[in-house]
Amino acid sequence: MQSDKTAASMEVEEAIPTDTKPVTKPNFKPLTAHEISDGQVQFRKIYIPRHRYTPIKKAWMDIYTPIYDQMKIDIRMNVKTRNVEMMTRRDTPDISNLQKCADFVHAFVLGFDVIDAIALLRMDELYVDSFEIKDVKTLKGEHLSRAIGRLSGKGGKTRFAIENSTKTRIVIADSKIHILGSFANIKIARDSLCSLILGSPAGKVYSKLRAVTARLAERF
């Protein structure tokens, strides 16, 4: 019986045609950003406050050139509404470029230099984090002024030390603080700034920074 079964199975195997053609997968071209959005134009606008109007006027070509030439995004300054308006165009390579450009202009409006803010266009893992001194501790009058003084240090020494050790950029605009950097580095810089606001001496903050940056260097 077993020999009959094996003979039958061999006959079935022989009956299967061997000249079957391999199935070719269809090769589709990747969709462009214009096709992904169904031909709809994506739009962003950023309001320019009065105190940043003159700086953006002076640095306009430095802002305009990378956005228009490299990111392929149309940009204009609406003088009547005081908004920077941006929109995608047919040759925009990636739809996320529009949000990157909006973040770049917003970072400049917050007070970052063009050289620092332009990193938002080139790197994906950079963010801007903002908080106020009153979020950490309620301070008024001279106490608030002293806290701002502690954050900056003499001639900006403390701020530069935090920036260099954490690879971030910090803007102190009155009681508002803006930090540009990667997620982990922003956290270290924010912790250092919060310690200074709460009254820690600069020396203690420096020693903590040294320990944390040494740990980060070992990790990477």
PDB file of C-alpha atoms in Angstrom:
ATOM      1  CA  MET A   1       0.000   0.000   0.000  1.00  0.00           C
ATOM      2  CA  GLN A   2       2.774   2.391   0.927  1.00  0.00           C
ATOM      3  CA  SER A   3       4.581   1.769  -2.369  1.00  0.00           C
ATOM      4  CA  ASP A   4       1.340   2.587  -4.266  1.00  0.00           C
ATOM      5  CA  LYS A   5       0.975   5.871  -2.340  1.00  0.00           C
ATOM      6  CA  THR A   6       4.566   6.944  -3.050  1.00  0.00           C
ATOM      7  CA  ALA A   7       4.140   6.103  -6.723  1.00  0.00           C
ATOM      8  CA  ALA A   8       0.934   8.188  -6.882  1.00  0.00           C
ATOM      9  CA  SER A   9       2.645  11.158  -5.170  1.00  0.00           C
ATOM     10  CA  MET A  10       5.557  10.966  -7.613  1.00  0.00           C
ATOM     11  CA  GLU A  11       3.074  11.031 -10.502  1.00  0.00           C
ATOM     12  CA  VAL A  12       1.396  14.165  -9.031  1.00  0.00           C
ATOM     13  CA  GLU A  13       4.780  15.886  -8.647  1.00  0.00           C
ATOM     14  CA  GLU A  14       5.660  15.077 -12.249  1.00  0.00           C
ATOM     15  CA  ALA A  15       2.313  16.497 -13.412  1.00  0.00           C
ATOM     16  CA  ILE A  16       3.122  20.013 -11.997  1.00  0.00           C
ATOM     17  CA  PRO A  17       4.420  22.196 -14.855  1.00  0.00           C
ATOM     18  CA  THR A  18       7.914  23.535 -14.254  1.00  0.00           C
ATOM     19  CA  ASP A  19       7.789  26.420 -16.746  1.00  0.00           C
ATOM     20  CA  THR A  20       5.796  28.828 -14.457  1.00  0.00           C
ATOM     21  CA  LYS A  21       6.905  32.451 -14.924  1.00  0.00           C
ATOM     22  CA  PRO A  22       8.016  34.391 -11.795  1.00  0.00           C
ATOM     23  CA  VAL A  23       5.503  37.024 -10.674  1.00  0.00           C
ATOM     24  CA  THR A  24       6.923  40.493 -11.306  1.00  0.00           C
ATOM     25  CA  LYS A  25       6.110  43.115  -8.676  1.00  0.00           C
ATOM     26  CA  PRO A  26       4.729  46.404  -9.968  1.00  0.00           C
ATOM     27  CA  ASN A  27       7.219  49.249  -9.734  1.00  0.00           C
ATOM     28  CA  PHE A  28       5.457  52.479  -8.748  1.00  0.00           C
ATOM     29  CA  LYS A  29       7.221  55.817  -8.640  1.00  0.00           C
ATOM     30  CA  PRO A  30       7.193  57.536  -5.217  1.00  0.00           C
ATOM     31  CA  LEU A  31       4.489  60.177  -4.859  1.00  0.00           C
ATOM     32  CA  THR A  32       5.591  63.784  -4.775  1.00  0.00           C
ATOM     33  CA  ALA A  33       4.575  66.057  -1.884  1.00  0.00           C
ATOM     34  CA  HIS A  34       2.114  67.786  -4.254  1.00  0.00           C
ATOM     35  CA  GLU A  35       0.430  64.441  -5.074  1.00  0.00           C
ATOM     36  CA  ILE A  36       0.316  63.324  -1.409  1.00  0.00           C
ATOM     37  CA  SER A  37      -1.736  66.406  -0.513  1.00  0.00           C
ATOM     38  CA  ASP A  38      -4.070  65.770  -3.524  1.00  0.00           C
ATOM     39  CA  GLY A  39      -2.798  68.916  -5.215  1.00  0.00           C
ATOM     40  CA  GLN A  40      -3.875  71.117  -2.287  1.00  0.00           C
ATOM     41  CA  VAL A  41      -1.520  73.899  -1.239  1.00  0.00           C
ATOM     42  CA  GLN A  42      -0.372  73.680   2.400  1.00  0.00           C
ATOM     43  CA  PHE A  43      -0.099  77.051   4.129  1.00  0.00           C
ATOM     44  CA  ARG A  44       1.538  78.458   7.304  1.00  0.00           C
ATOM     45  CA  LYS A  45       1.791  81.966   8.714  1.00  0.00           C
ATOM     46  CA  ILE A  46       3.833  83.291  11.641  1.00  0.00           C
ATOM     47  CA  TYR A  47       3.015  86.586  13.314  1.00  0.00           C
ATOM     48  CA  ILE A  48       5.969  88.956  13.753  1.00  0.00           C
ATOM     49  CA  PRO A  49       5.772  91.044  16.958  1.00  0.00           C
ATOM     50  CA  ARG A  50       6.681  94.722  16.796  1.00  0.00           C
ATOM     51  CA  HIS A  51      10.077  94.367  18.523  1.00  0.00           C
ATOM     52  CA  ARG A  52      11.229  91.694  15.993  1.00  0.00           C
ATOM     53  CA  TYR A  53      10.123  93.592  12.887  1.00  0.00           C
ATOM     54  CA  THR A  54      13.424  95.451  12.355  1.00  0.00           C
ATOM     55  CA  PRO A  55      15.673  92.371  12.956  1.00  0.00           C
ATOM     56  CA  ILE A  56      13.690  90.259  10.458  1.00  0.00           C
ATOM     57  CA  LYS A  57      13.927  93.100   7.927  1.00  0.00           C
ATOM     58  CA  LYS A  58      17.730  93.140   8.254  1.00  0.00           C
ATOM     59  CA  ALA A  59      18.114  89.332   8.138  1.00  0.00           C
ATOM     60  CA  TRP A  60      15.413  88.772   5.480  1.00  0.00           C
ATOM     61  CA  MET A  61      17.721  87.442   2.740  1.00  0.00           C
ATOM     62  CA  ASP A  62      19.416  85.046   5.192  1.00  0.00           C
ATOM     63  CA  ILE A  63      15.955  83.661   6.057  1.00  0.00           C
ATOM     64  CA  TYR A  64      14.532  83.758   2.519  1.00  0.00           C
ATOM     65  CA  THR A  65      17.405  82.030   0.655  1.00  0.00           C
ATOM     66  CA  PRO A  66      17.490  78.621   2.461  1.00  0.00           C
ATOM     67  CA  ILE A  67      13.673  78.401   2.597  1.00  0.00           C
ATOM     68  CA  TYR A  68      13.098  79.219  -1.087  1.00  0.00           C
ATOM     69  CA  ASP A  69      16.191  77.625  -2.695  1.00  0.00           C
ATOM     70  CA  GLN A  70      16.873  74.584  -0.491  1.00  0.00           C
ATOM     71  CA  MET A  71      13.501  73.670   1.065  1.00  0.00           C
ATOM     72  CA  LYS A  72      11.512  74.665  -2.082  1.00  0.00           C
ATOM     73  CA  ILE A  73       8.900  76.619  -0.109  1.00  0.00           C
ATOM     74  CA  ASP A  74       7.370  79.923  -1.238  1.00  0.00           C
ATOM     75  CA  ILE A  75       7.726  82.650   1.407  1.00  0.00           C
ATOM     76  CA  ARG A  76       6.678  86.293   1.623  1.00  0.00           C
ATOM     77  CA  MET A  77       6.330  89.022   4.230  1.00  0.00           C
ATOM     78  CA  ASN A  78       2.809  90.435   4.471  1.00  0.00           C
ATOM     79  CA  VAL A  79       3.499  94.006   5.593  1.00  0.00           C
ATOM     80  CA  LYS A  80      -0.162  94.837   6.290  1.00  0.00           C
ATOM     81  CA  THR A  81      -0.858  91.934   8.676  1.00  0.00           C
ATOM     82  CA  ARG A  82       2.807  91.646   9.831  1.00  0.00           C
ATOM     83  CA  ASN A  83       2.836  87.911   9.097  1.00  0.00           C
ATOM     84  CA  VAL A  84       5.432  85.761   7.371  1.00  0.00           C
ATOM     85  CA  GLU A  85       3.412  83.568   4.996  1.00  0.00           C
ATOM     86  CA  MET A  86       4.680  80.258   3.574  1.00  0.00           C
ATOM     87  CA  MET A  87       3.167  77.732   1.195  1.00  0.00           C
ATOM     88  CA  THR A  88       4.176  74.559  -0.617  1.00  0.00           C
ATOM     89  CA  ARG A  89       4.696  74.460  -4.372  1.00  0.00           C
ATOM     90  CA  ARG A  90       4.738  71.747  -7.039  1.00  0.00           C
ATOM     91  CA  ASP A  91       8.462  70.970  -6.704  1.00  0.00           C
ATOM     92  CA  THR A  92       8.474  70.792  -2.874  1.00  0.00           C
ATOM     93  CA  PRO A  93      10.317  67.474  -2.206  1.00  0.00           C
ATOM     94  CA  ASP A  94       8.795  66.736   1.235  1.00  0.00           C
ATOM     95  CA  ILE A  95       5.600  68.028   2.817  1.00  0.00           C
ATOM     96  CA  SER A  96       7.310  68.216   6.243  1.00  0.00           C
ATOM     97  CA  ASN A  97       9.597  70.964   4.869  1.00  0.00           C
ATOM     98  CA  LEU A  98       6.787  73.474   5.419  1.00  0.00           C
ATOM     99  CA  GLN A  99       6.652  72.788   9.171  1.00  0.00           C
ATOM    100  CA  LYS A 100      10.461  72.887   9.419  1.00  0.00           C
ATOM    101  CA  CYS A 101      10.470  76.322   7.759  1.00  0.00           C
ATOM    102  CA  ALA A 102       7.714  77.529  10.106  1.00  0.00           C
ATOM    103  CA  ASP A 103       9.758  76.340  13.119  1.00  0.00           C
ATOM    104  CA  PHE A 104      12.853  78.093  11.712  1.00  0.00           C
ATOM    105  CA  VAL A 105      11.074  81.455  11.351  1.00  0.00           C
ATOM    106  CA  HIS A 106       9.380  81.027  14.752  1.00  0.00           C
ATOM    107  CA  ALA A 107      12.782  80.368  16.386  1.00  0.00           C
ATOM    108  CA  PHE A 108      14.141  83.582  14.842  1.00  0.00           C
ATOM    109  CA  VAL A 109      11.094  85.500  16.137  1.00  0.00           C
ATOM    110  CA  LEU A 110      11.775  84.154  19.643  1.00  0.00           C
ATOM    111  CA  GLY A 111      15.264  85.695  19.512  1.00  0.00           C
ATOM    112  CA  PHE A 112      17.644  83.005  18.199  1.00  0.00           C
ATOM    113  CA  ASP A 113      20.296  83.974  15.635  1.00  0.00           C
ATOM    114  CA  VAL A 114      19.746  82.845  12.033  1.00  0.00           C
ATOM    115  CA  ILE A 115      22.951  80.735  12.229  1.00  0.00           C
ATOM    116  CA  ASP A 116      21.533  78.788  15.208  1.00  0.00           C
ATOM    117  CA  ALA A 117      17.897  78.626  14.052  1.00  0.00           C
ATOM    118  CA  ILE A 118      18.843  77.309  10.588  1.00  0.00           C
ATOM    119  CA  ALA A 119      19.845  74.010  12.249  1.00  0.00           C
ATOM    120  CA  LEU A 120      16.093  73.302  12.554  1.00  0.00           C
ATOM    121  CA  LEU A 121      15.986  72.984   8.748  1.00  0.00           C
ATOM    122  CA  ARG A 122      18.924  70.586   8.569  1.00  0.00           C
ATOM    123  CA  MET A 123      18.360  68.309  11.570  1.00  0.00           C
ATOM    124  CA  ASP A 124      15.182  66.444  12.520  1.00  0.00           C
ATOM    125  CA  GLU A 125      15.809  65.921  16.242  1.00  0.00           C
ATOM    126  CA  LEU A 126      15.991  69.594  17.264  1.00  0.00           C
ATOM    127  CA  TYR A 127      13.220  71.368  19.177  1.00  0.00           C
ATOM    128  CA  VAL A 128      12.483  74.699  20.840  1.00  0.00           C
ATOM    129  CA  ASP A 129      11.282  74.542  24.446  1.00  0.00           C
ATOM    130  CA  SER A 130       9.897  77.623  26.225  1.00  0.00           C
ATOM    131  CA  PHE A 131       8.979  78.333  29.829  1.00  0.00           C
ATOM    132  CA  GLU A 132       8.647  81.288  32.188  1.00  0.00           C
ATOM    133  CA  ILE A 133      10.372  81.967  35.502  1.00  0.00           C
ATOM    134  CA  LYS A 134       6.990  82.062  37.264  1.00  0.00           C
ATOM    135  CA  ASP A 135       6.407  78.448  36.124  1.00  0.00           C
ATOM    136  CA  VAL A 136       9.320  77.441  38.374  1.00  0.00           C
ATOM    137  CA  LYS A 137       8.928  79.912  41.243  1.00  0.00           C
ATOM    138  CA  THR A 138       6.680  82.926  41.822  1.00  0.00           C
ATOM    139  CA  LEU A 139       9.034  85.900  42.010  1.00  0.00           C
ATOM    140  CA  LYS A 140       8.289  89.634  41.886  1.00  0.00           C
ATOM    141  CA  GLY A 141      10.231  92.900  41.792  1.00  0.00           C
ATOM    142  CA  GLU A 142      13.884  92.717  42.774  1.00  0.00           C
ATOM    143  CA  HIS A 143      13.718  88.964  43.403  1.00  0.00           C
ATOM    144  CA  LEU A 144      12.739  88.436  39.756  1.00  0.00           C
ATOM    145  CA  SER A 145      15.541  90.758  38.568  1.00  0.00           C
ATOM    146  CA  ARG A 146      18.094  88.851  40.678  1.00  0.00           C
ATOM    147  CA  ALA A 147      16.884  85.516  39.274  1.00  0.00           C
ATOM    148  CA  ILE A 148      17.307  86.808  35.683  1.00  0.00           C
ATOM    149  CA  GLY A 149      20.777  88.069  36.667  1.00  0.00           C
ATOM    150  CA  ARG A 150      21.704  84.622  38.070  1.00  0.00           C
ATOM    151  CA  LEU A 151      20.582  82.961  34.806  1.00  0.00           C
ATOM    152  CA  SER A 152      22.767  85.222  32.660  1.00  0.00           C
ATOM    153  CA  GLY A 153      25.759  85.622  34.975  1.00  0.00           C
ATOM    154  CA  LYS A 154      28.353  88.367  34.657  1.00  0.00           C
ATOM    155  CA  GLY A 155      28.617  89.224  30.944  1.00  0.00           C
ATOM    156  CA  GLY A 156      26.496  86.173  30.079  1.00  0.00           C
ATOM    157  CA  LYS A 157      29.114  83.807  31.543  1.00  0.00           C
ATOM    158  CA  THR A 158      26.621  81.397  33.184  1.00  0.00           C
ATOM    159  CA  ARG A 159      24.389  81.190  30.110  1.00  0.00           C
ATOM    160  CA  PHE A 160      27.378  80.510  27.826  1.00  0.00           C
ATOM    161  CA  ALA A 161      28.650  77.803  30.197  1.00  0.00           C
ATOM    162  CA  ILE A 162      25.265  76.008  30.129  1.00  0.00           C
ATOM    163  CA  GLU A 163      25.020  76.403  26.332  1.00  0.00           C
ATOM    164  CA  ASN A 164      28.511  75.005  25.663  1.00  0.00           C
ATOM    165  CA  SER A 165      28.252  72.061  28.051  1.00  0.00           C
ATOM    166  CA  THR A 166      24.756  70.979  26.917  1.00  0.00           C
ATOM    167  CA  LYS A 167      25.139  71.845  23.183  1.00  0.00           C
ATOM    168  CA  THR A 168      22.040  74.043  23.261  1.00  0.00           C
ATOM    169  CA  ARG A 169      21.207  77.691  22.594  1.00  0.00           C
ATOM    170  CA  ILE A 170      19.388  79.751  25.243  1.00  0.00           C
ATOM    171  CA  VAL A 171      17.472  83.015  24.855  1.00  0.00           C
ATOM    172  CA  ILE A 172      16.453  84.922  27.996  1.00  0.00           C
ATOM    173  CA  ALA A 173      13.784  87.451  27.013  1.00  0.00           C
ATOM    174  CA  ASP A 174      12.701  89.205  30.228  1.00  0.00           C
ATOM    175  CA  SER A 175      11.011  86.458  32.307  1.00  0.00           C
ATOM    176  CA  LYS A 176      10.639  84.053  29.342  1.00  0.00           C
ATOM    177  CA  ILE A 177      13.319  81.464  28.558  1.00  0.00           C
ATOM    178  CA  HIS A 178      13.652  79.646  25.210  1.00  0.00           C
ATOM    179  CA  ILE A 179      15.984  76.660  24.676  1.00  0.00           C
ATOM    180  CA  LEU A 180      16.948  75.219  21.273  1.00  0.00           C
ATOM    181  CA  GLY A 181      18.496  71.751  21.139  1.00  0.00           C
ATOM    182  CA  SER A 182      17.853  68.012  21.203  1.00  0.00           C
ATOM    183  CA  PHE A 183      15.365  66.538  23.689  1.00  0.00           C
ATOM    184  CA  ALA A 184      17.953  65.146  26.143  1.00  0.00           C
ATOM    185  CA  ASN A 185      20.134  68.278  26.038  1.00  0.00           C
ATOM    186  CA  ILE A 186      17.133  70.584  26.556  1.00  0.00           C
ATOM    187  CA  LYS A 187      16.247  68.633  29.713  1.00  0.00           C
ATOM    188  CA  ILE A 188      19.760  69.058  31.166  1.00  0.00           C
ATOM    189  CA  ALA A 189      19.834  72.786  30.328  1.00  0.00           C
ATOM    190  CA  ARG A 190      16.321  73.317  31.767  1.00  0.00           C
ATOM    191  CA  ASP A 191      17.237  71.521  35.012  1.00  0.00           C
ATOM    192  CA  SER A 192      20.317  73.761  35.382  1.00  0.00           C
ATOM    193  CA  LEU A 193      18.291  76.929  34.738  1.00  0.00           C
ATOM    194  CA  CYS A 194      15.583  75.834  37.202  1.00  0.00           C
ATOM    195  CA  SER A 195      18.246  75.263  39.883  1.00  0.00           C
ATOM    196  CA  LEU A 196      19.541  78.816  39.322  1.00  0.00           C
ATOM    197  CA  ILE A 197      16.002  80.245  39.535  1.00  0.00           C
ATOM    198  CA  LEU A 198      15.413  78.388  42.815  1.00  0.00           C
ATOM    199  CA  GLY A 199      18.531  80.025  44.276  1.00  0.00           C
ATOM    200  CA  SER A 200      21.368  77.521  43.773  1.00  0.00           C
ATOM    201  CA  PRO A 201      24.806  79.152  43.484  1.00  0.00           C
ATOM    202  CA  ALA A 202      26.415  79.039  40.035  1.00  0.00           C
ATOM    203  CA  GLY A 203      29.350  76.921  41.290  1.00  0.00           C
ATOM    204  CA  LYS A 204      27.035  74.115  42.397  1.00  0.00           C
ATOM    205  CA  VAL A 205      25.232  74.171  39.034  1.00  0.00           C
ATOM    206  CA  TYR A 206      28.585  74.030  37.180  1.00  0.00           C
ATOM    207  CA  SER A 207      29.698  70.950  39.131  1.00  0.00           C
ATOM    208  CA  LYS A 208      26.385  69.200  38.400  1.00  0.00           C
ATOM    209  CA  LEU A 209      26.741  70.071  34.719  1.00  0.00           C
ATOM    210  CA  ARG A 210      30.263  68.614  34.632  1.00  0.00           C
ATOM    211  CA  ALA A 211      29.021  65.330  36.098  1.00  0.00           C
ATOM    212  CA  VAL A 212      26.050  65.096  33.720  1.00  0.00           C
ATOM    213  CA  THR A 213      28.058  65.979  30.581  1.00  0.00           C
ATOM    214  CA  ALA A 214      30.752  63.435  31.563  1.00  0.00           C
ATOM    215  CA  ARG A 215      28.023  60.784  31.849  1.00  0.00           C
ATOM    216  CA  LEU A 216      26.636  61.781  28.447  1.00  0.00           C
ATOM    217  CA  ALA A 217      30.103  61.606  26.867  1.00  0.00           C
ATOM    218  CA  GLU A 218      30.570  58.054  28.242  1.00  0.00           C
ATOM    219  CA  ARG A 219      27.169  56.993  26.890  1.00  0.00           C
ATOM    220  CA  PHE A 220      27.909  58.160  23.361  1.00  0.00           C
TER     221      PHE A 220
END
